[in-house]
Amino acid sequence: MKQQLKLFLNAMVESTRDLLPIIFVIGFFELLIIQKPIPRLQELLFGTLMVVLGLTLFIKGLKMALFPIGESMAYAFARKGSVAWLLLFAFFLGFGTTIAEPALIAVADKAATLAADAGAIASSEASRENYAYGLRITVALSVGIAILIGVLRILRGWPIQWLIIGGYIVIVILTAFAPREIIGIAYDSGGVTTSTITVPLVTALGVGLASSIKGRNPMLDGFGLIAFASLTPMMFVMVYGMLV
Amino acid sequence: MDWEMLSHRDLLETLLDTTRDVLPIVLIIFGFQYFVLRQPVHNIKKILIGLAYVIFGLSFFLVGLEKALFPLGELMAKQLTNPEFISAAAHHAIGNIQWQDYYWVYIFAAAIGFATTVAEPALIAVAIKANEVSAGSISVRGLRISVAIGVGMGIALGSFRIVTGTPLHYYIIVGYVFVIIQTFVAPRSIIALAYDSGGVTTSTVTVPLVTALGIGLATTIPGRSPLIDGFGLIAFASLFPMITVMGYAQLSHWRNKRNSTSNEKPGG
């Protein structure tokens, strides 16, 4: 018990160190540059303590649950040897984790307002909601397809750079044709799709697959799933902007 | 008490939201485990406890951020982009502000981009995995710092873009060209990880603060629309880490090579 407490305290200290830069930056700018008193200091301290505790618990849970789940799924699929089921799983994992992502919901609502302002859709509540919902489905589909392609790449051992560079070229071409107001959102949507829970799971899945398949190197082939998941939403959102 | 703000209801709501986020993932995984793979989950008790840690941990983390750091960070973004502050810092009249006068904004952008990335839980996860897979040759801290430097540079340049009002896609396309060139010269083993580091940087901590900065800038600068110009900072934050992570690998590769050749020299 004493040992456990000591480990936990060590982890808390580690998390505090992770947060120090933020505290330092905010303190420096607030006190020396802006030179206004910090409002609600007590609340700030309490909130920071919550953040430290939360980060500590999350990292513990990461090692206990998210990593082992991703890895054991990878091994189980590799043993079963069914590519079709694995690809279906990859698609569902990408689609399912993205469709409910809060950051995506916020971005989709903003995009709908933009499209209405630009006159691309009617500015009624219903048509905006429709647009936002369509956009969310589009992005979720794109992430599902991204994880599917990424897993297929690990199975086949395709070099990642050709796929990613090919993706960049497609994005550059699409940029030339997409409506101007959607470009910023499209570029940003690549970043918002990969949530804090999805990233560890998907990374463990990729590394697990690459380690259990003969001839694959976990370092060369195991990473890269996240890269696909941040690339395809940009393409799909621009195409959505062109079609709707 | 001020702490009334951090009421039980906020925590409960966040807990419910996080659980709702985790639920589809759990359903997909257990569904496949039982119906497709047809085998019991190994060590189910430990996994469930771990999932509880994840849900509680993430909820505490989010409540703490939303109640403490985000409001302050957003307030600071507003204060720093306020034309009165800018003109006072630059000793220029408000109508006469140049892009250089925003220097505190660029410095703040770089610093806050760096600092929030260091605390990003998704990046911690990827760094732990990369360290494990590379048998220790990629250090957890080294990877996190190089990604954080990339985000800092990206956000600073992105702020400059909003201030000057230059088109986003020029920067992104030039960045892509840079990434492509680096891909051919960087050590092969880093490439997939570097591509991944673009996507992991921007989740829980960085996005809200950076969005506040972008919207603050786009709202206060004449001729910018917050809806059109406020976007794009996240794109910078996903692009630059690829460049710095490959740069970090190139640098350590080059240093190792120089060390090993100087060791081969007699008496060197």
XYZ file of C-alpha atoms in Angstrom:
512
model
C 0.000 0.000 0.000
C 2.799 2.360 0.982
C 4.656 1.415 -2.179
C 1.578 2.189 -4.272
C 1.126 5.573 -2.658
C 4.742 6.405 -3.385
C 4.337 5.436 -7.035
C 1.205 7.543 -7.289
C 2.910 10.558 -5.724
C 5.818 10.167 -8.150
C 3.346 10.144 -11.030
C 1.700 13.297 -9.634
C 5.072 15.050 -9.535
C 5.665 13.986 -13.130
C 2.299 15.436 -14.208
C 3.028 18.659 -12.355
C 6.251 18.955 -14.326
C 4.249 18.549 -17.539
C 2.063 21.478 -16.558
C 4.822 23.799 -15.368
C 5.420 25.364 -18.808
C 1.769 26.461 -19.073
C 1.815 27.931 -15.571
C 5.073 29.705 -16.308
C 3.887 31.169 -19.635
C 0.573 32.382 -18.234
C 2.218 33.795 -15.111
C 4.916 35.572 -17.099
C 2.552 37.229 -19.544
C -0.096 38.108 -16.984
C 2.272 39.633 -14.440
C 5.019 41.167 -16.578
C 3.476 41.995 -19.942
C -0.226 42.537 -19.462
C 0.315 43.669 -15.865
C -3.191 43.047 -14.678
C -4.004 41.029 -11.559
C -4.985 37.409 -12.130
C -8.718 37.055 -11.606
C -10.046 34.335 -9.293
C -6.690 33.024 -8.204
C -8.143 30.456 -5.821
C -10.213 28.870 -8.540
C -7.203 28.819 -10.803
C -5.116 26.936 -8.263
C -7.881 24.437 -7.590
C -8.409 23.910 -11.319
C -4.707 23.333 -11.856
C -4.737 20.712 -9.113
C -7.629 18.966 -10.891
C -5.673 19.020 -14.139
C -2.636 17.445 -12.462
C -4.739 14.747 -10.789
C -6.618 14.067 -14.028
C -3.450 13.742 -16.095
C -1.974 11.333 -13.542
C -5.065 9.111 -13.552
C -5.328 9.207 -17.343
C -1.740 8.052 -17.846
C -2.285 5.231 -15.340
C -5.432 4.163 -17.209
C -3.618 4.443 -20.506
C -1.092 1.828 -19.476
C -3.675 -0.388 -17.768
C -6.425 -0.327 -20.399
C -5.969 1.582 -23.656
C -2.562 0.173 -24.645
C -3.376 -3.449 -23.683
C -6.752 -3.322 -25.479
C -5.186 -2.030 -28.704
C -2.388 -4.572 -28.563
C -4.501 -7.585 -27.682
C -6.966 -6.766 -30.463
C -4.055 -6.582 -32.893
C -2.699 -9.962 -31.802
C -6.127 -11.580 -31.839
C -6.831 -10.368 -35.382
C -3.388 -11.435 -36.559
C -4.009 -14.928 -35.148
C -7.464 -15.156 -36.659
C -6.013 -14.149 -40.006
C -9.191 -12.613 -41.401
C -8.295 -9.460 -43.285
C -11.928 -8.581 -43.991
C -12.935 -8.539 -40.315
C -9.839 -6.577 -39.387
C -10.565 -3.932 -42.008
C -14.185 -3.715 -40.887
C -13.004 -3.267 -37.311
C -10.553 -0.551 -38.417
C -13.311 1.306 -40.239
C -15.722 1.117 -37.310
C -13.073 2.237 -34.860
C -12.313 5.332 -36.940
C -15.944 6.133 -37.702
C -17.256 5.416 -34.209
C -14.694 7.476 -32.360
C -15.058 10.482 -34.645
C -18.812 10.855 -35.058
C -19.315 11.836 -31.391
C -16.144 13.915 -31.068
C -17.061 17.230 -29.341
C -14.367 19.255 -31.142
C -15.770 18.090 -34.474
C -19.330 19.025 -33.490
C -18.133 22.550 -32.645
C -16.249 22.905 -35.934
C -19.182 21.564 -37.967
C -21.544 24.135 -36.417
C -19.131 26.940 -37.227
C -18.742 25.688 -40.774
C -22.512 25.708 -41.223
C -22.700 29.344 -40.115
C -19.945 30.181 -42.579
C -21.644 28.407 -45.436
C -24.893 30.208 -44.674
C -23.093 33.574 -44.594
C -21.463 32.840 -47.918
C -24.858 31.977 -49.383
C -23.906 28.380 -50.167
C -26.908 27.123 -48.166
C -30.125 28.730 -46.970
C -29.634 30.490 -43.651
C -32.533 28.741 -41.910
C -31.892 26.771 -38.740
C -32.886 23.485 -40.395
C -30.583 23.815 -43.382
C -27.662 24.794 -41.146
C -28.232 21.773 -38.926
C -28.463 19.602 -41.985
C -25.197 20.969 -43.315
C -23.400 20.488 -39.983
C -24.700 16.931 -39.652
C -23.638 16.082 -43.197
C -20.202 17.465 -42.488
C -19.849 15.368 -39.331
C -20.819 12.193 -41.206
C -18.358 13.121 -43.955
C -15.469 13.584 -41.538
C -16.322 10.406 -39.611
C -16.441 8.449 -42.884
C -13.101 9.907 -43.878
C -11.496 8.862 -40.585
C -12.974 5.366 -40.896
C -11.526 5.053 -44.380
C -8.216 6.482 -43.151
C -7.790 3.852 -40.430
C -8.850 1.156 -42.919
C -6.234 2.264 -45.470
C -3.651 2.661 -42.709
C -4.232 -0.900 -41.475
C -4.109 -2.234 -45.021
C -0.787 -0.443 -45.460
C 0.611 -2.180 -42.362
C -0.582 -5.576 -43.654
C 0.893 -5.045 -47.105
C 3.990 -3.157 -45.975
C 3.462 -0.225 -48.370
C 5.877 2.636 -47.696
C 3.978 5.406 -45.936
C 5.619 8.353 -47.670
C 4.098 7.624 -51.084
C 0.597 7.482 -49.685
C 1.029 10.652 -47.629
C 2.738 12.599 -50.417
C 0.025 11.437 -52.810
C -2.514 12.714 -50.297
C -0.799 16.107 -50.162
C -0.952 16.415 -53.928
C -4.665 15.642 -53.908
C -5.184 18.275 -51.183
C -3.301 20.918 -53.151
C -5.370 20.176 -56.261
C -8.621 20.257 -54.280
C -7.612 23.583 -52.701
C -7.641 25.150 -56.142
C -11.274 24.149 -56.709
C -12.834 24.289 -53.241
C -14.905 27.323 -52.188
C -12.689 29.809 -50.359
C -14.614 29.825 -47.089
C -14.277 26.068 -46.587
C -10.470 25.888 -46.976
C -9.568 27.033 -43.453
C -12.077 24.639 -41.899
C -10.916 21.782 -44.096
C -7.278 22.300 -43.138
C -8.174 22.520 -39.459
C -10.450 19.470 -39.537
C -7.400 17.247 -39.927
C -6.271 18.259 -36.480
C -9.513 17.999 -34.564
C -10.498 14.452 -35.434
C -7.972 12.548 -33.375
C -9.109 12.586 -29.764
C -7.168 11.804 -26.634
C -8.762 8.368 -26.274
C -8.499 7.403 -29.936
C -4.799 8.188 -30.316
C -3.422 5.689 -27.742
C -5.804 2.945 -28.896
C -5.025 3.366 -32.567
C -1.287 3.676 -31.940
C -1.258 0.476 -29.862
C -3.283 -1.274 -32.577
C -0.842 -0.255 -35.316
C 2.273 -1.115 -33.346
C 0.693 -4.413 -32.226
C -0.165 -5.371 -35.815
C 3.290 -4.500 -37.090
C 4.935 -6.536 -34.327
C 2.780 -9.615 -34.851
C 3.022 -9.807 -38.635
C 6.165 -11.404 -39.962
C 8.377 -9.094 -41.976
C 6.933 -5.873 -40.519
C 8.954 -3.543 -38.373
C 6.944 -1.819 -35.608
C 8.957 1.390 -35.953
C 8.674 1.627 -39.757
C 5.213 0.171 -40.192
C 3.475 0.466 -36.818
C 3.066 4.227 -36.721
C 1.195 6.242 -39.315
C -2.473 5.488 -38.598
C -2.948 8.916 -37.001
C -1.270 10.530 -40.010
C -3.919 9.072 -42.331
C -6.662 10.118 -39.936
C -5.478 13.721 -40.096
C -5.087 13.714 -43.870
C -8.333 12.324 -45.267
C -10.680 14.734 -43.428
C -9.052 17.654 -45.291
C -9.874 16.045 -48.644
C -13.373 14.967 -47.707
C -14.332 18.346 -46.223
C -13.182 20.194 -49.354
C -15.124 17.784 -51.565
C -18.151 18.263 -49.292
C -17.787 22.033 -49.680
C -17.684 21.669 -53.460
C -20.697 19.367 -53.675
C -23.102 20.936 -51.171
C -16.722 30.590 -1.847
C -15.394 31.043 -5.340
C -15.175 27.314 -5.633
C -18.905 27.164 -6.077
C -18.061 27.550 -9.762
C -16.460 24.133 -9.703
C -19.709 22.565 -8.661
C -20.491 18.900 -8.582
C -22.759 19.429 -11.540
C -19.905 20.504 -13.812
C -17.907 17.467 -12.867
C -20.873 15.161 -13.289
C -21.668 16.615 -16.699
C -18.096 16.198 -17.872
C -18.009 12.652 -16.528
C -21.156 11.852 -18.507
C -19.725 13.477 -21.650
C -16.467 11.551 -21.365
C -18.330 8.306 -20.754
C -20.420 9.013 -23.840
C -17.194 9.482 -25.817
C -15.730 6.236 -24.548
C -18.939 4.225 -24.970
C -18.888 3.749 -28.782
C -15.242 2.690 -28.560
C -15.973 0.166 -25.808
C -18.993 -1.176 -27.699
C -17.007 -1.644 -30.914
C -14.128 -3.333 -29.136
C -16.154 -5.683 -26.966
C -18.550 -6.383 -29.828
C -15.714 -7.530 -32.053
C -14.053 -9.355 -29.198
C -17.130 -11.477 -28.410
C -18.842 -11.860 -31.774
C -15.964 -11.910 -34.242
C -12.868 -12.982 -32.375
C -15.014 -15.085 -30.021
C -12.719 -15.023 -27.092
C -12.998 -13.563 -23.608
C -11.126 -10.373 -22.890
C -7.875 -11.134 -21.197
C -7.569 -9.647 -17.705
C -10.992 -8.017 -17.909
C -10.903 -6.683 -14.347
C -7.699 -4.760 -14.903
C -8.975 -3.359 -18.203
C -12.214 -2.151 -16.621
C -10.378 -0.475 -13.749
C -8.032 1.100 -16.288
C -10.971 2.402 -18.319
C -12.416 3.926 -15.160
C -9.086 5.679 -14.596
C -9.181 6.967 -18.163
C -12.736 8.300 -17.816
C -12.176 9.901 -14.407
C -8.732 11.178 -15.327
C -9.889 12.801 -18.541
C -12.932 14.314 -16.809
C -10.872 15.869 -13.999
C -8.419 17.104 -16.586
C -11.148 18.741 -18.683
C -13.019 20.274 -15.748
C -9.771 21.711 -14.405
C -8.880 23.155 -17.801
C -12.306 24.584 -18.453
C -12.689 26.152 -15.053
C -9.184 27.484 -14.603
C -6.801 27.595 -17.509
C -9.058 28.151 -20.504
C -10.855 31.275 -19.201
C -7.530 32.820 -18.239
C -5.861 31.845 -21.513
C -8.783 33.224 -23.502
C -8.752 36.438 -21.493
C -5.029 36.807 -22.124
C -5.455 36.208 -25.843
C -8.049 38.985 -25.854
C -5.873 41.343 -23.816
C -2.790 40.768 -25.932
C -4.606 41.281 -29.225
C -6.416 44.376 -27.988
C -5.401 47.326 -30.232
C -4.929 49.549 -27.175
C -2.390 47.141 -25.710
C -0.622 46.761 -29.059
C -0.355 50.492 -29.690
C 0.863 51.130 -26.127
C 3.532 48.422 -26.396
C 4.678 49.706 -29.781
C 4.328 53.454 -29.024
C 2.268 53.846 -32.184
C -1.140 55.403 -32.612
C -3.952 52.870 -32.950
C -4.554 53.678 -36.619
C -0.879 53.248 -37.397
C -0.178 49.699 -36.182
C 2.166 47.622 -38.351
C 2.541 43.846 -38.354
C 5.783 44.121 -36.354
C 3.918 45.773 -33.491
C 2.261 42.479 -32.701
C 5.526 41.050 -31.452
C 4.131 40.145 -28.010
C 1.380 38.206 -29.777
C 3.938 36.161 -31.731
C 5.976 35.472 -28.610
C 2.867 34.506 -26.658
C 1.690 32.299 -29.533
C 5.001 30.449 -29.636
C 5.185 30.083 -25.846
C 1.600 28.925 -25.337
C 1.827 26.542 -28.306
C 4.938 24.981 -26.811
C 3.587 24.823 -23.259
C 0.180 23.326 -24.086
C 1.761 20.679 -26.312
C 4.050 19.492 -23.526
C 0.940 18.798 -21.436
C -1.031 17.118 -24.254
C -2.038 13.613 -23.040
C -2.307 12.095 -26.533
C 1.266 13.129 -27.280
C 2.452 11.602 -23.992
C 0.834 8.330 -25.091
C 2.517 8.304 -28.496
C 5.880 9.246 -26.971
C 5.657 6.373 -24.473
C 4.895 3.953 -27.327
C 7.673 5.326 -29.528
C 10.165 4.997 -26.701
C 9.076 1.394 -26.123
C 9.204 0.414 -29.802
C 12.538 2.100 -30.514
C 14.064 0.279 -27.503
C 14.838 3.605 -25.879
C 16.621 5.311 -28.759
C 13.768 7.843 -29.032
C 13.406 9.499 -25.648
C 9.937 10.394 -24.397
C 11.034 13.890 -23.468
C 13.054 14.476 -26.650
C 10.095 13.626 -28.866
C 7.679 15.722 -26.834
C 9.972 18.739 -26.834
C 10.592 18.569 -30.580
C 6.864 18.310 -31.251
C 6.240 21.216 -28.858
C 8.837 23.377 -30.609
C 7.078 22.605 -33.886
C 3.694 23.628 -32.514
C 5.168 26.826 -31.048
C 6.708 27.774 -34.392
C 3.513 26.871 -36.214
C 1.226 28.942 -33.991
C 3.573 31.937 -34.144
C 3.695 31.814 -37.934
C -0.056 31.238 -38.062
C -0.599 34.382 -35.977
C 1.651 36.313 -38.327
C -0.497 35.073 -41.202
C -3.691 36.302 -39.538
C -2.105 39.691 -38.814
C -0.876 40.135 -42.388
C -3.953 38.525 -43.936
C -1.985 36.399 -46.417
C -3.711 33.295 -47.846
C -3.501 30.177 -45.694
C -2.932 27.703 -48.497
C 0.346 29.315 -49.626
C 1.890 28.574 -46.227
C 0.489 25.063 -46.054
C 1.622 24.168 -49.562
C 5.147 25.466 -48.921
C 5.128 23.485 -45.662
C 4.123 20.333 -47.576
C 6.973 20.818 -50.027
C 9.339 21.142 -47.080
C 7.963 17.957 -45.474
C 8.336 16.070 -48.758
C 11.970 17.151 -49.176
C 12.747 16.193 -45.574
C 11.096 12.801 -46.064
C 13.815 11.902 -48.541
C 16.734 12.934 -46.338
C 15.507 11.970 -42.840
C 16.291 8.518 -41.348
C 13.638 6.091 -42.597
C 12.668 4.882 -39.133
C 11.371 8.297 -38.037
C 9.088 9.044 -40.989
C 5.877 7.322 -39.874
C 6.245 8.667 -36.347
C 6.898 12.188 -37.637
C 3.758 12.069 -39.798
C 1.784 10.892 -36.761
C 3.070 13.668 -34.553
C 1.236 16.191 -36.712
C -2.123 14.750 -35.741
C -1.612 14.087 -32.052
C -0.577 17.568 -31.040
C -3.911 19.156 -31.404
C -6.407 17.662 -29.048
C -7.511 18.520 -25.561
C -5.305 21.347 -24.342
C -4.024 23.079 -27.437
C -7.143 23.475 -29.570
C -9.281 25.676 -27.270
C -6.468 28.065 -26.337
C -5.190 28.362 -29.881
C -8.691 28.872 -31.256
C -9.218 31.685 -28.741
C -6.017 33.336 -29.921
C -6.982 33.040 -33.578
C -10.457 34.432 -33.031
C -9.078 37.221 -30.813
C -6.682 38.265 -33.557
C -9.179 37.992 -36.382
C -11.788 39.988 -34.442
C -9.566 42.932 -33.503
C -7.598 43.411 -36.714
C -9.454 45.566 -39.221
C -10.391 43.747 -42.411
C -10.222 40.234 -40.918
C -13.274 38.073 -40.458
C -13.160 35.807 -37.390
C -15.067 33.142 -39.275
C -12.704 33.021 -42.251
C -9.362 34.123 -40.831
C -9.821 32.677 -37.340
C -9.387 29.195 -38.755
C -6.067 27.825 -39.836
C -3.972 27.896 -36.663
C -4.673 24.215 -36.010
C -3.446 23.443 -39.513
C -0.147 25.142 -38.721
C 0.053 23.250 -35.432
C -0.329 19.933 -37.286
C 2.160 20.774 -40.019
C 5.198 22.072 -38.162
C 5.740 19.146 -35.749
C 6.406 16.911 -38.765
C 9.199 19.264 -39.777
C 10.730 19.530 -36.310
C 10.464 15.794 -35.517
C 12.231 14.883 -38.761
C 14.720 17.648 -38.010
C 15.317 16.206 -34.543
C 15.974 12.757 -36.048
C 18.292 14.195 -38.677
C 20.196 16.103 -36.035
C 20.699 13.115 -33.728
C 21.543 10.886 -36.697
C 24.145 13.390 -37.870
C 25.582 13.768 -34.358
C 25.871 9.999 -33.891
C 27.625 9.696 -37.222
C 30.069 12.467 -36.388
C 30.795 10.912 -32.985
C 31.407 7.463 -34.438
C 33.741 8.765 -37.161
C 35.720 10.840 -34.684
C 35.990 7.787 -32.418
C 37.519 5.762 -35.230
C 40.397 8.191 -35.594
C 43.417 7.142 -33.589
C 43.557 9.135 -30.402
C 40.431 11.037 -31.422
